[in-house]
Amino acid sequence: MIEKSRYFRPNDYVSRAEFLKMMVSSFAHQKQLSQSNLYATRPLCDFLDVNQRDWNYVYVVNGTFYGFISCENQFFRPNDPITRQEAAKIATLAGGLNYTSPKSEPLFLDDSSISPELSHYVYSLRLHNVIDGYPVGEKRDFRPFSHLSRLEAASIVARLFFPDDAEQGISFANNYKIVTP
């Protein structure tokens, strides 16, 4: 997340590989797993666009091993920006949240835009207060196909894996602070 330039760039988009790294690393921290007993050594599937020399290889291998991502496709698309609904699935699985079926009453104004196969992940995060959506008057939008920003990703990590700290806000260098309601 913080590159050689040392800037967080909160409004930049998060790639699929970067988000998976955050989830695998946070999962390992939460489960108090060391690197020696966290990392699977053999991939469960071979993505054509991820190889052993890539920085993200170990996270993709472990993302499949722990079930955060599936092997349904031949491509992981590690450098593509992750969408909000894709992130919801990975976060729900990494956080070990119970799946929640959509209620008859919509939680978001744009519920019908959420992919049916991903809606229960989105609802799980919402009902566990991990995500809130974008305010639209008195209601909220989820924007399932919008790309996830670094700030939103950091907020998901904080609320999902460090909820006690998230209530107080997460502080970074240079007085930058994520405040989660």
Short mmCIF file of N, CA and C in Angstrom, two decimals, residues 5-174:
data_model
loop_
_atom_site.label_atom_id
_atom_site.label_comp_id
_atom_site.label_asym_id
_atom_site.label_seq_id
_atom_site.Cartn_x
_atom_site.Cartn_y
_atom_site.Cartn_z
N SER A 5 7.52 5.71 -2.84
CA SER A 5 7.34 7.15 -2.67
C SER A 5 6.92 7.50 -1.25
N ARG A 6 6.48 6.51 -0.48
CA ARG A 6 6.06 6.65 0.92
C ARG A 6 4.76 7.44 1.08
N TYR A 7 4.01 7.58 0.02
CA TYR A 7 2.72 8.24 0.09
C TYR A 7 1.61 7.20 0.09
N PHE A 8 0.62 7.40 0.92
CA PHE A 8 -0.50 6.48 1.02
C PHE A 8 -1.44 6.62 -0.18
N ARG A 9 -1.63 7.82 -0.69
CA ARG A 9 -2.52 8.12 -1.82
C ARG A 9 -3.89 7.47 -1.60
N PRO A 10 -4.65 7.96 -0.63
CA PRO A 10 -5.90 7.33 -0.21
C PRO A 10 -6.97 7.22 -1.29
N ASN A 11 -6.94 8.08 -2.28
CA ASN A 11 -7.98 8.04 -3.31
C ASN A 11 -7.62 7.16 -4.51
N ASP A 12 -6.40 6.64 -4.54
CA ASP A 12 -6.03 5.72 -5.62
C ASP A 12 -6.77 4.40 -5.44
N TYR A 13 -6.93 3.70 -6.54
CA TYR A 13 -7.60 2.41 -6.48
C TYR A 13 -6.66 1.32 -5.99
N VAL A 14 -7.24 0.30 -5.40
CA VAL A 14 -6.50 -0.87 -4.92
C VAL A 14 -6.62 -1.96 -5.98
N SER A 15 -5.50 -2.62 -6.28
CA SER A 15 -5.55 -3.73 -7.23
C SER A 15 -6.09 -4.97 -6.52
N ARG A 16 -6.46 -5.94 -7.31
CA ARG A 16 -6.96 -7.20 -6.75
C ARG A 16 -5.88 -7.87 -5.90
N ALA A 17 -4.63 -7.82 -6.38
CA ALA A 17 -3.53 -8.43 -5.63
C ALA A 17 -3.24 -7.67 -4.33
N GLU A 18 -3.28 -6.35 -4.38
CA GLU A 18 -3.04 -5.56 -3.16
C GLU A 18 -4.11 -5.85 -2.11
N PHE A 19 -5.38 -5.92 -2.53
CA PHE A 19 -6.44 -6.19 -1.56
C PHE A 19 -6.30 -7.60 -0.98
N LEU A 20 -5.97 -8.56 -1.84
CA LEU A 20 -5.79 -9.92 -1.35
C LEU A 20 -4.63 -9.98 -0.35
N LYS A 21 -3.55 -9.24 -0.61
CA LYS A 21 -2.43 -9.19 0.34
C LYS A 21 -2.90 -8.65 1.68
N MET A 22 -3.72 -7.60 1.67
CA MET A 22 -4.23 -7.04 2.93
C MET A 22 -5.06 -8.07 3.69
N MET A 23 -5.89 -8.81 2.97
CA MET A 23 -6.75 -9.79 3.63
C MET A 23 -5.95 -10.97 4.16
N VAL A 24 -5.02 -11.51 3.37
CA VAL A 24 -4.20 -12.64 3.84
C VAL A 24 -3.34 -12.21 5.02
N SER A 25 -2.73 -11.04 4.94
CA SER A 25 -1.88 -10.56 6.04
C SER A 25 -2.68 -10.30 7.31
N SER A 26 -3.85 -9.71 7.18
CA SER A 26 -4.69 -9.43 8.34
C SER A 26 -5.23 -10.71 8.95
N PHE A 27 -5.61 -11.66 8.09
CA PHE A 27 -6.07 -12.97 8.54
C PHE A 27 -4.96 -13.65 9.35
N ALA A 28 -3.73 -13.62 8.83
CA ALA A 28 -2.60 -14.24 9.52
C ALA A 28 -2.36 -13.58 10.88
N HIS A 29 -2.45 -12.26 10.91
CA HIS A 29 -2.26 -11.53 12.17
C HIS A 29 -3.34 -11.92 13.18
N GLN A 30 -4.59 -11.94 12.72
CA GLN A 30 -5.70 -12.27 13.61
C GLN A 30 -5.59 -13.69 14.15
N LYS A 31 -5.16 -14.61 13.32
CA LYS A 31 -5.04 -16.02 13.74
C LYS A 31 -3.70 -16.31 14.40
N GLN A 32 -2.86 -15.28 14.51
CA GLN A 32 -1.53 -15.40 15.11
C GLN A 32 -0.72 -16.50 14.43
N LEU A 33 -0.78 -16.49 13.11
CA LEU A 33 -0.02 -17.46 12.33
C LEU A 33 1.31 -16.85 11.92
N SER A 34 2.35 -17.62 12.07
CA SER A 34 3.65 -17.15 11.61
C SER A 34 3.78 -17.45 10.13
N GLN A 35 4.75 -16.85 9.50
CA GLN A 35 4.95 -17.10 8.07
C GLN A 35 5.20 -18.58 7.81
N SER A 36 5.88 -19.25 8.71
CA SER A 36 6.21 -20.64 8.46
C SER A 36 4.99 -21.55 8.47
N ASN A 37 3.95 -21.20 9.23
CA ASN A 37 2.78 -22.07 9.21
C ASN A 37 1.57 -21.44 8.53
N LEU A 38 1.72 -20.27 7.97
CA LEU A 38 0.62 -19.67 7.22
C LEU A 38 0.68 -20.08 5.77
N TYR A 39 1.83 -19.94 5.19
CA TYR A 39 1.90 -19.98 3.75
C TYR A 39 1.88 -21.38 3.17
N ALA A 40 0.89 -21.59 2.33
CA ALA A 40 0.83 -22.82 1.56
C ALA A 40 1.98 -22.76 0.55
N THR A 41 2.53 -23.89 0.23
CA THR A 41 3.68 -23.89 -0.68
C THR A 41 3.30 -24.27 -2.10
N ARG A 42 2.19 -24.94 -2.26
CA ARG A 42 1.77 -25.34 -3.61
C ARG A 42 0.42 -24.72 -3.92
N PRO A 43 0.29 -24.17 -5.10
CA PRO A 43 -0.99 -23.56 -5.45
C PRO A 43 -2.06 -24.61 -5.67
N LEU A 44 -3.29 -24.25 -5.32
CA LEU A 44 -4.42 -25.13 -5.59
C LEU A 44 -4.85 -25.02 -7.04
N CYS A 45 -4.48 -23.93 -7.67
CA CYS A 45 -4.79 -23.74 -9.08
C CYS A 45 -3.68 -22.90 -9.71
N ASP A 46 -3.58 -22.98 -10.99
CA ASP A 46 -2.55 -22.23 -11.70
C ASP A 46 -3.21 -21.14 -12.52
N PHE A 47 -3.11 -19.92 -12.04
CA PHE A 47 -3.58 -18.78 -12.82
C PHE A 47 -2.53 -18.47 -13.88
N LEU A 48 -2.96 -18.22 -15.09
CA LEU A 48 -2.03 -17.96 -16.18
C LEU A 48 -1.33 -16.61 -16.04
N ASP A 49 -1.90 -15.72 -15.22
CA ASP A 49 -1.33 -14.37 -15.09
C ASP A 49 -0.62 -14.14 -13.76
N VAL A 50 -0.32 -15.21 -13.04
CA VAL A 50 0.43 -15.12 -11.77
C VAL A 50 1.51 -16.19 -11.82
N ASN A 51 2.77 -15.77 -11.62
CA ASN A 51 3.82 -16.79 -11.57
C ASN A 51 4.66 -16.64 -10.30
N GLN A 52 5.47 -17.62 -10.03
CA GLN A 52 6.21 -17.68 -8.77
C GLN A 52 7.13 -16.50 -8.52
N ARG A 53 7.55 -15.80 -9.54
CA ARG A 53 8.44 -14.66 -9.37
C ARG A 53 7.69 -13.38 -9.01
N ASP A 54 6.38 -13.37 -9.12
CA ASP A 54 5.59 -12.17 -8.84
C ASP A 54 5.52 -11.91 -7.33
N TRP A 55 5.53 -10.65 -6.95
CA TRP A 55 5.45 -10.29 -5.52
C TRP A 55 4.16 -10.80 -4.90
N ASN A 56 3.12 -10.95 -5.70
CA ASN A 56 1.81 -11.33 -5.16
C ASN A 56 1.59 -12.84 -5.12
N TYR A 57 2.53 -13.62 -5.61
CA TYR A 57 2.35 -15.06 -5.73
C TYR A 57 1.95 -15.71 -4.41
N VAL A 58 2.67 -15.43 -3.34
CA VAL A 58 2.41 -16.07 -2.05
C VAL A 58 1.00 -15.71 -1.54
N TYR A 59 0.53 -14.51 -1.84
CA TYR A 59 -0.80 -14.10 -1.39
C TYR A 59 -1.90 -14.77 -2.21
N VAL A 60 -1.65 -14.93 -3.50
CA VAL A 60 -2.62 -15.63 -4.35
C VAL A 60 -2.70 -17.10 -3.97
N VAL A 61 -1.54 -17.72 -3.74
CA VAL A 61 -1.51 -19.13 -3.32
C VAL A 61 -2.30 -19.29 -2.02
N ASN A 62 -2.06 -18.42 -1.05
CA ASN A 62 -2.75 -18.54 0.23
C ASN A 62 -4.19 -18.07 0.16
N GLY A 63 -4.50 -17.14 -0.72
CA GLY A 63 -5.89 -16.74 -0.92
C GLY A 63 -6.73 -17.91 -1.42
N THR A 64 -6.16 -18.73 -2.29
CA THR A 64 -6.89 -19.92 -2.75
C THR A 64 -6.89 -21.00 -1.68
N PHE A 65 -5.76 -21.18 -0.99
CA PHE A 65 -5.66 -22.20 0.05
C PHE A 65 -6.69 -21.98 1.16
N TYR A 66 -6.85 -20.73 1.58
CA TYR A 66 -7.80 -20.41 2.65
C TYR A 66 -9.21 -20.13 2.14
N GLY A 67 -9.41 -20.20 0.85
CA GLY A 67 -10.75 -20.07 0.28
C GLY A 67 -11.24 -18.65 0.09
N PHE A 68 -10.34 -17.67 0.10
CA PHE A 68 -10.76 -16.27 -0.10
C PHE A 68 -11.03 -15.98 -1.56
N ILE A 69 -10.34 -16.70 -2.44
CA ILE A 69 -10.59 -16.59 -3.88
C ILE A 69 -10.72 -18.00 -4.43
N SER A 70 -11.37 -18.13 -5.56
CA SER A 70 -11.59 -19.45 -6.14
C SER A 70 -10.76 -19.62 -7.41
N CYS A 71 -10.74 -20.84 -7.88
CA CYS A 71 -9.99 -21.19 -9.08
C CYS A 71 -10.92 -21.33 -10.29
N GLU A 72 -12.04 -20.64 -10.27
CA GLU A 72 -13.04 -20.79 -11.33
C GLU A 72 -12.51 -20.38 -12.70
N ASN A 73 -11.64 -19.39 -12.72
CA ASN A 73 -11.12 -18.88 -13.99
C ASN A 73 -9.63 -19.16 -14.11
N GLN A 74 -9.12 -19.05 -15.33
CA GLN A 74 -7.69 -19.24 -15.55
C GLN A 74 -6.90 -17.98 -15.23
N PHE A 75 -7.61 -16.87 -15.04
CA PHE A 75 -6.94 -15.60 -14.81
C PHE A 75 -7.40 -14.99 -13.49
N PHE A 76 -6.45 -14.48 -12.71
CA PHE A 76 -6.76 -13.78 -11.48
C PHE A 76 -6.88 -12.28 -11.72
N ARG A 77 -6.18 -11.76 -12.73
CA ARG A 77 -6.16 -10.32 -13.04
C ARG A 77 -5.60 -9.53 -11.85
N PRO A 78 -4.40 -9.85 -11.38
CA PRO A 78 -3.87 -9.26 -10.15
C PRO A 78 -3.71 -7.74 -10.19
N ASN A 79 -3.44 -7.19 -11.34
CA ASN A 79 -3.19 -5.75 -11.43
C ASN A 79 -4.43 -4.93 -11.74
N ASP A 80 -5.56 -5.58 -11.97
CA ASP A 80 -6.81 -4.85 -12.20
C ASP A 80 -7.30 -4.24 -10.90
N PRO A 81 -7.91 -3.07 -10.96
CA PRO A 81 -8.53 -2.52 -9.74
C PRO A 81 -9.66 -3.46 -9.29
N ILE A 82 -9.77 -3.65 -7.99
CA ILE A 82 -10.82 -4.52 -7.47
C ILE A 82 -12.12 -3.72 -7.35
N THR A 83 -13.23 -4.36 -7.68
CA THR A 83 -14.52 -3.69 -7.51
C THR A 83 -14.97 -3.84 -6.06
N ARG A 84 -15.92 -3.03 -5.69
CA ARG A 84 -16.43 -3.06 -4.32
C ARG A 84 -17.08 -4.40 -4.00
N GLN A 85 -17.81 -4.98 -4.96
CA GLN A 85 -18.46 -6.26 -4.68
C GLN A 85 -17.46 -7.42 -4.67
N GLU A 86 -16.40 -7.35 -5.49
CA GLU A 86 -15.35 -8.38 -5.41
C GLU A 86 -14.65 -8.31 -4.06
N ALA A 87 -14.37 -7.10 -3.61
CA ALA A 87 -13.73 -6.92 -2.30
C ALA A 87 -14.62 -7.44 -1.18
N ALA A 88 -15.93 -7.25 -1.33
CA ALA A 88 -16.87 -7.72 -0.30
C ALA A 88 -16.77 -9.23 -0.12
N LYS A 89 -16.65 -9.95 -1.23
CA LYS A 89 -16.56 -11.41 -1.13
C LYS A 89 -15.28 -11.82 -0.41
N ILE A 90 -14.15 -11.28 -0.84
CA ILE A 90 -12.87 -11.65 -0.22
C ILE A 90 -12.86 -11.27 1.26
N ALA A 91 -13.35 -10.07 1.58
CA ALA A 91 -13.34 -9.61 2.98
C ALA A 91 -14.25 -10.47 3.85
N THR A 92 -15.43 -10.82 3.36
CA THR A 92 -16.35 -11.66 4.13
C THR A 92 -15.72 -13.01 4.43
N LEU A 93 -15.10 -13.62 3.42
CA LEU A 93 -14.47 -14.92 3.61
C LEU A 93 -13.24 -14.83 4.51
N ALA A 94 -12.41 -13.82 4.31
CA ALA A 94 -11.20 -13.66 5.14
C ALA A 94 -11.56 -13.35 6.59
N GLY A 95 -12.64 -12.59 6.78
CA GLY A 95 -13.06 -12.23 8.13
C GLY A 95 -13.87 -13.29 8.83
N GLY A 96 -14.21 -14.36 8.11
CA GLY A 96 -14.98 -15.45 8.70
C GLY A 96 -16.39 -15.05 9.09
N LEU A 97 -16.96 -14.10 8.37
CA LEU A 97 -18.31 -13.64 8.68
C LEU A 97 -19.35 -14.62 8.15
N ASN A 98 -20.47 -14.70 8.85
CA ASN A 98 -21.58 -15.51 8.37
C ASN A 98 -22.17 -14.87 7.13
N TYR A 99 -22.53 -15.70 6.18
CA TYR A 99 -23.18 -15.20 4.98
C TYR A 99 -24.58 -14.76 5.35
N THR A 100 -25.01 -13.69 4.76
CA THR A 100 -26.34 -13.18 5.03
C THR A 100 -27.09 -13.04 3.72
N SER A 101 -28.23 -13.68 3.62
CA SER A 101 -29.04 -13.54 2.42
C SER A 101 -29.67 -12.16 2.39
N PRO A 102 -29.81 -11.60 1.20
CA PRO A 102 -30.47 -10.30 1.10
C PRO A 102 -31.88 -10.34 1.68
N LYS A 103 -32.23 -9.30 2.39
CA LYS A 103 -33.55 -9.20 2.98
C LYS A 103 -34.54 -8.76 1.90
N SER A 104 -35.82 -8.86 2.19
CA SER A 104 -36.82 -8.40 1.23
C SER A 104 -36.76 -6.87 1.12
N GLU A 105 -36.34 -6.22 2.20
CA GLU A 105 -36.19 -4.76 2.16
C GLU A 105 -34.75 -4.42 1.82
N PRO A 106 -34.52 -3.67 0.75
CA PRO A 106 -33.15 -3.39 0.33
C PRO A 106 -32.37 -2.56 1.36
N LEU A 107 -31.08 -2.85 1.46
CA LEU A 107 -30.20 -2.07 2.33
C LEU A 107 -29.62 -0.87 1.58
N PHE A 108 -29.51 -0.99 0.26
CA PHE A 108 -28.94 0.07 -0.56
C PHE A 108 -29.92 0.42 -1.68
N LEU A 109 -29.87 1.65 -2.13
CA LEU A 109 -30.72 2.08 -3.24
C LEU A 109 -30.42 1.31 -4.51
N ASP A 110 -29.17 0.90 -4.68
CA ASP A 110 -28.75 0.20 -5.89
C ASP A 110 -28.59 -1.31 -5.68
N ASP A 111 -29.37 -1.89 -4.77
CA ASP A 111 -29.32 -3.33 -4.52
C ASP A 111 -29.46 -4.16 -5.79
N SER A 112 -30.31 -3.73 -6.69
CA SER A 112 -30.55 -4.50 -7.91
C SER A 112 -29.32 -4.53 -8.82
N SER A 113 -28.35 -3.66 -8.59
CA SER A 113 -27.10 -3.64 -9.38
C SER A 113 -26.06 -4.61 -8.86
N ILE A 114 -26.23 -5.07 -7.64
CA ILE A 114 -25.26 -6.00 -7.04
C ILE A 114 -25.45 -7.37 -7.68
N SER A 115 -24.36 -8.00 -8.11
CA SER A 115 -24.44 -9.33 -8.72
C SER A 115 -25.09 -10.30 -7.74
N PRO A 116 -26.09 -11.07 -8.19
CA PRO A 116 -26.78 -11.99 -7.28
C PRO A 116 -25.85 -12.95 -6.54
N GLU A 117 -24.79 -13.41 -7.21
CA GLU A 117 -23.87 -14.35 -6.55
C GLU A 117 -22.97 -13.68 -5.53
N LEU A 118 -22.95 -12.35 -5.50
CA LEU A 118 -22.11 -11.64 -4.54
C LEU A 118 -22.92 -10.87 -3.50
N SER A 119 -24.22 -10.80 -3.66
CA SER A 119 -25.04 -9.95 -2.79
C SER A 119 -24.98 -10.37 -1.32
N HIS A 120 -24.92 -11.66 -1.04
CA HIS A 120 -24.88 -12.07 0.38
C HIS A 120 -23.58 -11.66 1.05
N TYR A 121 -22.49 -11.54 0.29
CA TYR A 121 -21.24 -11.05 0.87
C TYR A 121 -21.35 -9.56 1.21
N VAL A 122 -21.94 -8.81 0.29
CA VAL A 122 -22.15 -7.38 0.51
C VAL A 122 -23.03 -7.17 1.74
N TYR A 123 -24.12 -7.93 1.82
CA TYR A 123 -25.04 -7.79 2.95
C TYR A 123 -24.36 -8.19 4.26
N SER A 124 -23.52 -9.21 4.22
CA SER A 124 -22.82 -9.62 5.44
C SER A 124 -21.95 -8.49 5.96
N LEU A 125 -21.20 -7.86 5.07
CA LEU A 125 -20.34 -6.76 5.51
C LEU A 125 -21.17 -5.59 6.04
N ARG A 126 -22.28 -5.31 5.39
CA ARG A 126 -23.14 -4.20 5.83
C ARG A 126 -23.74 -4.50 7.20
N LEU A 127 -24.27 -5.69 7.38
CA LEU A 127 -24.93 -6.04 8.64
C LEU A 127 -23.94 -6.23 9.79
N HIS A 128 -22.66 -6.44 9.47
CA HIS A 128 -21.61 -6.50 10.50
C HIS A 128 -20.92 -5.14 10.65
N ASN A 129 -21.49 -4.11 10.05
CA ASN A 129 -20.99 -2.73 10.15
C ASN A 129 -19.56 -2.55 9.64
N VAL A 130 -19.18 -3.35 8.65
CA VAL A 130 -17.87 -3.21 8.04
C VAL A 130 -17.92 -2.19 6.92
N ILE A 131 -19.02 -2.15 6.18
CA ILE A 131 -19.22 -1.16 5.13
C ILE A 131 -20.51 -0.42 5.40
N ASP A 132 -20.61 0.75 4.80
CA ASP A 132 -21.79 1.57 5.03
C ASP A 132 -22.41 2.08 3.73
N GLY A 133 -21.64 2.22 2.69
CA GLY A 133 -22.14 2.76 1.43
C GLY A 133 -21.98 4.27 1.36
N TYR A 134 -22.41 4.80 0.24
CA TYR A 134 -22.31 6.24 -0.02
C TYR A 134 -23.64 6.90 0.27
N PRO A 135 -23.66 8.01 1.00
CA PRO A 135 -24.92 8.68 1.30
C PRO A 135 -25.55 9.29 0.04
N VAL A 136 -26.85 9.05 -0.09
CA VAL A 136 -27.66 9.65 -1.14
C VAL A 136 -28.92 10.14 -0.44
N GLY A 137 -28.91 11.37 -0.01
CA GLY A 137 -30.03 11.87 0.80
C GLY A 137 -30.05 11.10 2.11
N GLU A 138 -31.20 10.56 2.44
CA GLU A 138 -31.37 9.77 3.67
C GLU A 138 -31.00 8.30 3.49
N LYS A 139 -30.77 7.88 2.26
CA LYS A 139 -30.48 6.47 1.96
C LYS A 139 -29.01 6.31 1.61
N ARG A 140 -28.65 5.13 1.12
CA ARG A 140 -27.25 4.84 0.78
C ARG A 140 -27.18 4.04 -0.52
N ASP A 141 -26.10 4.26 -1.26
CA ASP A 141 -25.75 3.47 -2.45
C ASP A 141 -24.54 2.62 -2.11
N PHE A 142 -24.45 1.43 -2.72
CA PHE A 142 -23.27 0.60 -2.54
C PHE A 142 -22.27 0.79 -3.69
N ARG A 143 -22.73 0.95 -4.90
CA ARG A 143 -21.89 1.11 -6.09
C ARG A 143 -21.00 -0.12 -6.30
N PRO A 144 -21.64 -1.26 -6.59
CA PRO A 144 -20.91 -2.53 -6.64
C PRO A 144 -19.81 -2.62 -7.68
N PHE A 145 -19.94 -1.90 -8.80
CA PHE A 145 -18.94 -1.99 -9.86
C PHE A 145 -17.91 -0.88 -9.80
N SER A 146 -18.02 0.00 -8.81
CA SER A 146 -16.99 1.03 -8.62
C SER A 146 -15.75 0.38 -8.04
N HIS A 147 -14.62 0.97 -8.35
CA HIS A 147 -13.37 0.44 -7.82
C HIS A 147 -13.16 0.90 -6.38
N LEU A 148 -12.54 0.05 -5.61
CA LEU A 148 -12.28 0.31 -4.20
C LEU A 148 -11.05 1.20 -4.06
N SER A 149 -11.16 2.25 -3.26
CA SER A 149 -10.02 3.13 -3.02
C SER A 149 -9.16 2.56 -1.89
N ARG A 150 -7.95 3.08 -1.79
CA ARG A 150 -7.06 2.65 -0.72
C ARG A 150 -7.64 3.01 0.65
N LEU A 151 -8.25 4.16 0.75
CA LEU A 151 -8.87 4.56 2.00
C LEU A 151 -10.00 3.61 2.39
N GLU A 152 -10.84 3.24 1.42
CA GLU A 152 -11.92 2.30 1.69
C GLU A 152 -11.37 0.94 2.09
N ALA A 153 -10.31 0.50 1.43
CA ALA A 153 -9.70 -0.79 1.76
C ALA A 153 -9.14 -0.77 3.18
N ALA A 154 -8.47 0.32 3.53
CA ALA A 154 -7.92 0.44 4.90
C ALA A 154 -9.04 0.44 5.93
N SER A 155 -10.16 1.07 5.60
CA SER A 155 -11.29 1.10 6.51
C SER A 155 -11.88 -0.31 6.69
N ILE A 156 -11.97 -1.08 5.61
CA ILE A 156 -12.47 -2.45 5.70
C ILE A 156 -11.55 -3.29 6.59
N VAL A 157 -10.24 -3.17 6.37
CA VAL A 157 -9.28 -3.92 7.20
C VAL A 157 -9.45 -3.54 8.67
N ALA A 158 -9.53 -2.23 8.95
CA ALA A 158 -9.66 -1.77 10.33
C ALA A 158 -10.93 -2.29 10.98
N ARG A 159 -12.04 -2.17 10.31
CA ARG A 159 -13.33 -2.58 10.90
C ARG A 159 -13.46 -4.09 11.03
N LEU A 160 -12.87 -4.81 10.09
CA LEU A 160 -13.01 -6.26 10.07
C LEU A 160 -12.04 -6.96 11.02
N PHE A 161 -10.78 -6.53 11.02
CA PHE A 161 -9.76 -7.24 11.78
C PHE A 161 -9.32 -6.53 13.07
N PHE A 162 -9.57 -5.23 13.15
CA PHE A 162 -9.15 -4.46 14.32
C PHE A 162 -10.30 -3.58 14.82
N PRO A 163 -11.45 -4.19 15.12
CA PRO A 163 -12.64 -3.39 15.44
C PRO A 163 -12.49 -2.48 16.66
N ASP A 164 -11.74 -2.90 17.66
CA ASP A 164 -11.56 -2.04 18.83
C ASP A 164 -10.77 -0.79 18.47
N ASP A 165 -9.74 -0.96 17.67
CA ASP A 165 -8.96 0.19 17.22
C ASP A 165 -9.76 1.05 16.26
N ALA A 166 -10.57 0.42 15.42
CA ALA A 166 -11.35 1.16 14.42
C ALA A 166 -12.32 2.13 15.09
N GLU A 167 -12.83 1.76 16.25
CA GLU A 167 -13.75 2.65 16.96
C GLU A 167 -13.07 3.94 17.36
N GLN A 168 -11.78 3.87 17.65
CA GLN A 168 -11.01 5.05 18.05
C GLN A 168 -10.44 5.79 16.85
N GLY A 169 -10.41 5.14 15.70
CA GLY A 169 -9.77 5.70 14.51
C GLY A 169 -8.37 5.13 14.39
N ILE A 170 -7.90 4.99 13.18
CA ILE A 170 -6.57 4.47 12.93
C ILE A 170 -5.70 5.63 12.47
N SER A 171 -4.59 5.86 13.15
CA SER A 171 -3.71 6.98 12.83
C SER A 171 -2.52 6.50 12.01
N PHE A 172 -2.10 7.34 11.09
CA PHE A 172 -0.93 7.07 10.26
C PHE A 172 0.04 8.22 10.43
N ALA A 173 1.22 8.05 9.88
CA ALA A 173 2.22 9.12 9.91
C ALA A 173 1.65 10.37 9.25
N ASN A 174 2.23 11.50 9.53
CA ASN A 174 1.82 12.79 8.95
C ASN A 174 0.41 13.19 9.38
#
